[in-house]
mmCIF file of C-alpha atoms in Angstrom:
data_model
loop_
_atom_site.group_PDB
_atom_site.id
_atom_site.type_symbol
_atom_site.label_atom_id
_atom_site.label_comp_id
_atom_site.label_asym_id
_atom_site.label_seq_id
_atom_site.Cartn_x
_atom_site.Cartn_y
_atom_site.Cartn_z
ATOM 1 C CA MET A 137 28.701 109.454 86.798
ATOM 2 C CA LYS A 138 24.899 108.652 86.906
ATOM 3 C CA THR A 139 23.805 106.328 84.104
ATOM 4 C CA VAL A 140 20.314 106.900 82.664
ATOM 5 C CA ASN A 141 18.615 103.796 81.024
ATOM 6 C CA VAL A 142 16.489 104.703 78.032
ATOM 7 C CA VAL A 143 14.797 103.445 74.835
ATOM 8 C CA ALA A 144 14.459 104.982 71.572
ATOM 9 C CA ALA A 145 11.964 103.962 68.728
ATOM 10 C CA ILE A 146 13.272 104.411 65.167
ATOM 11 C CA ILE A 147 9.817 104.438 63.710
ATOM 12 C CA CYS A 148 9.804 103.679 59.970
ATOM 13 C CA ASP A 149 7.224 103.729 57.376
ATOM 14 C CA ASP A 150 7.508 100.021 56.461
ATOM 15 C CA TYR A 151 9.305 97.405 58.382
ATOM 16 C CA LYS A 152 10.232 95.408 55.410
ATOM 17 C CA LYS A 153 11.327 98.221 53.178
ATOM 18 C CA LYS A 154 12.475 101.119 55.298
ATOM 19 C CA THR A 155 12.393 104.359 53.192
ATOM 20 C CA LYS A 156 11.600 106.808 55.869
ATOM 21 C CA ILE A 157 12.136 107.263 59.658
ATOM 22 C CA PHE A 158 10.535 109.539 62.138
ATOM 23 C CA ALA A 159 12.463 112.258 63.894
ATOM 24 C CA THR A 160 11.388 114.476 66.644
ATOM 25 C CA GLN A 161 12.491 117.847 67.884
ATOM 26 C CA ARG A 162 12.684 118.248 71.682
ATOM 27 C CA GLY A 163 10.526 121.045 73.053
ATOM 28 C CA TYR A 164 11.859 121.338 76.731
ATOM 29 C CA GLY A 165 14.725 120.796 78.885
ATOM 30 C CA GLU A 166 18.422 120.964 78.591
ATOM 31 C CA PHE A 167 18.498 119.697 75.048
ATOM 32 C CA LYS A 168 15.638 121.724 73.845
ATOM 33 C CA ASP A 169 15.496 122.177 69.904
ATOM 34 C CA GLY A 170 17.776 119.149 69.464
ATOM 35 C CA TRP A 171 16.660 116.343 67.276
ATOM 36 C CA GLU A 172 16.257 112.886 68.546
ATOM 37 C CA PHE A 173 14.420 109.560 68.170
ATOM 38 C CA PRO A 174 11.365 109.333 70.460
ATOM 39 C CA GLY A 175 11.447 107.309 73.563
ATOM 40 C CA GLY A 176 12.427 107.903 77.187
ATOM 41 C CA LYS A 177 13.524 106.301 80.575
ATOM 42 C CA ILE A 178 12.794 102.673 81.431
ATOM 43 C CA GLU A 179 10.714 102.484 84.521
ATOM 44 C CA GLU A 180 11.420 99.818 87.251
ATOM 45 C CA GLY A 181 9.694 96.404 86.412
ATOM 46 C CA GLU A 182 9.494 97.198 82.590
ATOM 47 C CA THR A 183 11.282 95.726 79.862
ATOM 48 C CA PRO A 184 12.935 97.996 77.121
ATOM 49 C CA GLN A 185 10.005 96.989 74.636
ATOM 50 C CA GLN A 186 7.332 97.772 77.279
ATOM 51 C CA ALA A 187 8.983 101.119 78.048
ATOM 52 C CA LEU A 188 8.955 102.092 74.398
ATOM 53 C CA VAL A 189 5.374 101.348 73.910
ATOM 54 C CA ARG A 190 4.339 103.212 76.965
ATOM 55 C CA GLU A 191 6.653 106.249 76.011
ATOM 56 C CA ILE A 192 5.480 106.528 72.454
ATOM 57 C CA ARG A 193 1.950 106.455 73.579
ATOM 58 C CA GLU A 194 2.678 109.201 76.220
ATOM 59 C CA GLU A 195 4.723 111.443 73.730
ATOM 60 C CA LEU A 196 2.953 110.780 70.417
ATOM 61 C CA GLY A 197 -0.397 109.228 71.148
ATOM 62 C CA ALA A 198 -0.066 106.287 69.075
ATOM 63 C CA GLU A 199 0.485 102.429 69.626
ATOM 64 C CA ILE A 200 3.696 101.118 68.074
ATOM 65 C CA GLU A 201 4.893 97.678 67.314
ATOM 66 C CA VAL A 202 8.441 97.191 68.584
ATOM 67 C CA HIS A 203 10.661 95.274 66.182
ATOM 68 C CA ASP A 204 14.200 94.144 66.534
ATOM 69 C CA LEU A 205 16.951 95.784 68.448
ATOM 70 C CA ILE A 206 19.315 97.957 66.071
ATOM 71 C CA ASP A 207 21.978 98.969 68.519
ATOM 72 C CA VAL A 208 22.828 100.020 72.054
ATOM 73 C CA ILE A 209 24.184 103.408 72.205
ATOM 74 C CA ASP A 210 26.399 104.299 75.134
ATOM 75 C CA TYR A 211 27.217 108.046 75.224
ATOM 76 C CA ASP A 212 28.831 110.287 78.008
ATOM 77 C CA TYR A 213 27.033 113.811 78.339
ATOM 78 C CA GLU A 214 28.570 116.327 80.542
ATOM 79 C CA LYS A 215 26.287 115.275 83.445
ATOM 80 C CA PHE A 216 25.360 111.779 82.910
ATOM 81 C CA HIS A 217 25.988 108.514 81.014
ATOM 82 C CA LEU A 218 23.303 107.692 78.553
ATOM 83 C CA HIS A 219 22.539 103.837 77.811
ATOM 84 C CA MET A 220 19.997 103.770 74.997
ATOM 85 C CA ASN A 221 18.501 100.686 73.507
ATOM 86 C CA CYS A 222 17.307 101.645 69.952
ATOM 87 C CA TYR A 223 14.613 99.526 68.167
ATOM 88 C CA TRP A 224 12.936 99.485 64.801
ATOM 89 C CA ALA A 225 9.253 100.098 65.281
ATOM 90 C CA THR A 226 6.106 100.728 63.222
ATOM 91 C CA VAL A 227 2.803 102.501 63.994
ATOM 92 C CA GLU A 228 0.236 99.922 64.730
ATOM 93 C CA GLU A 229 -2.616 101.959 65.628
ATOM 94 C CA GLY A 230 -3.502 105.672 65.883
ATOM 95 C CA LYS A 231 -1.820 108.822 64.212
ATOM 96 C CA LEU A 232 1.377 110.220 65.401
ATOM 97 C CA GLN A 233 0.776 113.462 67.239
ATOM 98 C CA LEU A 234 3.189 115.906 68.953
ATOM 99 C CA LEU A 235 2.165 115.922 72.664
ATOM 100 C CA GLU A 236 5.619 116.806 74.085
ATOM 101 C CA HIS A 237 7.886 117.686 71.016
ATOM 102 C CA GLU A 238 8.206 120.966 69.327
ATOM 103 C CA ALA A 239 8.465 119.465 65.722
ATOM 104 C CA ALA A 240 8.714 116.237 63.803
ATOM 105 C CA LYS A 241 9.473 115.077 60.381
ATOM 106 C CA TRP A 242 9.770 111.964 58.291
ATOM 107 C CA LEU A 243 13.361 111.535 57.049
ATOM 108 C CA GLU A 244 14.349 109.577 53.897
ATOM 109 C CA TYR A 245 17.905 108.171 53.673
ATOM 110 C CA SER A 246 19.355 111.087 51.852
ATOM 111 C CA ASP A 247 17.913 113.312 54.442
ATOM 112 C CA LEU A 248 19.319 111.750 57.570
ATOM 113 C CA ASN A 249 21.887 114.549 58.024
ATOM 114 C CA SER A 250 19.346 117.375 57.439
ATOM 115 C CA VAL A 251 18.562 117.948 61.110
ATOM 116 C CA ASP A 252 20.522 118.972 63.959
ATOM 117 C CA TRP A 253 20.727 115.511 66.031
ATOM 118 C CA LEU A 254 21.648 115.268 69.627
ATOM 119 C CA PRO A 255 24.980 113.600 69.998
ATOM 120 C CA ALA A 256 23.830 110.072 71.085
ATOM 121 C CA ASP A 257 21.079 109.981 68.380
ATOM 122 C CA LEU A 258 23.801 111.026 65.910
ATOM 123 C CA ALA A 259 25.921 108.065 66.810
ATOM 124 C CA LEU A 260 23.172 105.910 65.647
ATOM 125 C CA LEU A 261 22.895 107.063 62.012
ATOM 126 C CA PRO A 262 25.498 104.854 60.344
ATOM 127 C CA LYS A 263 23.316 101.667 61.599
ATOM 128 C CA LEU A 264 20.232 103.318 60.212
ATOM 129 C CA ALA A 265 21.604 103.861 56.882
ATOM 130 C CA GLU A 266 22.448 100.022 56.640
ATOM 131 C CA GLY A 267 18.888 99.306 57.341
ATOM 132 C CA MET A 268 17.102 101.897 55.101
ATOM 133 C CA VAL A 269 16.399 101.693 51.419
ATOM 134 C CA ASP A 270 18.015 104.736 49.621
ATOM 135 C CA ASN A 271 15.405 105.409 47.009
ATOM 136 C CA ASN A 272 17.962 107.056 44.548
ATOM 137 C CA VAL A 273 20.260 104.022 44.543
ATOM 138 C CA GLU A 274 17.364 101.691 44.129
ATOM 139 C CA TYR A 275 16.030 103.688 41.330
ATOM 140 C CA TYR A 276 19.263 103.476 39.403
ATOM 141 C CA ASN A 277 19.694 99.845 40.138
ATOM 142 C CA GLU A 278 16.088 99.123 38.760
ATOM 143 C CA THR A 279 16.650 100.971 35.640
ATOM 144 C CA GLY A 280 20.175 100.001 35.100
ATOM 145 C CA VAL A 281 21.374 103.413 34.758
#
């Protein structure tokens, strides 16, 4: 089975206090309409971080800062094996634009399961939940209720 090496950006609103992440809906191909984290294939000679910066520039028209590696997801689709390096990222310059995707939305902790994730991206959600701030839980903790 062929292995496809890709990177994914989990773009968050604030790196220190992650309350929202950016999800995109595929607008083409075999997995059209599935929700995913933006990114793409690593080209020869690129580091995963360089590939991620390039892919986000191409797909979303913005410059990002790549932060730490969240996880590496290995997932067997029917026709290929996906090896996906997933990084926290923040927008450094520009505005996120849909150049290749059908739709996008910012998701809060409580909304993570509100979209139809592609299987490999779905596998990342437990790790993301660990790194995000749940506004409802935080509110109750602050007020003592």
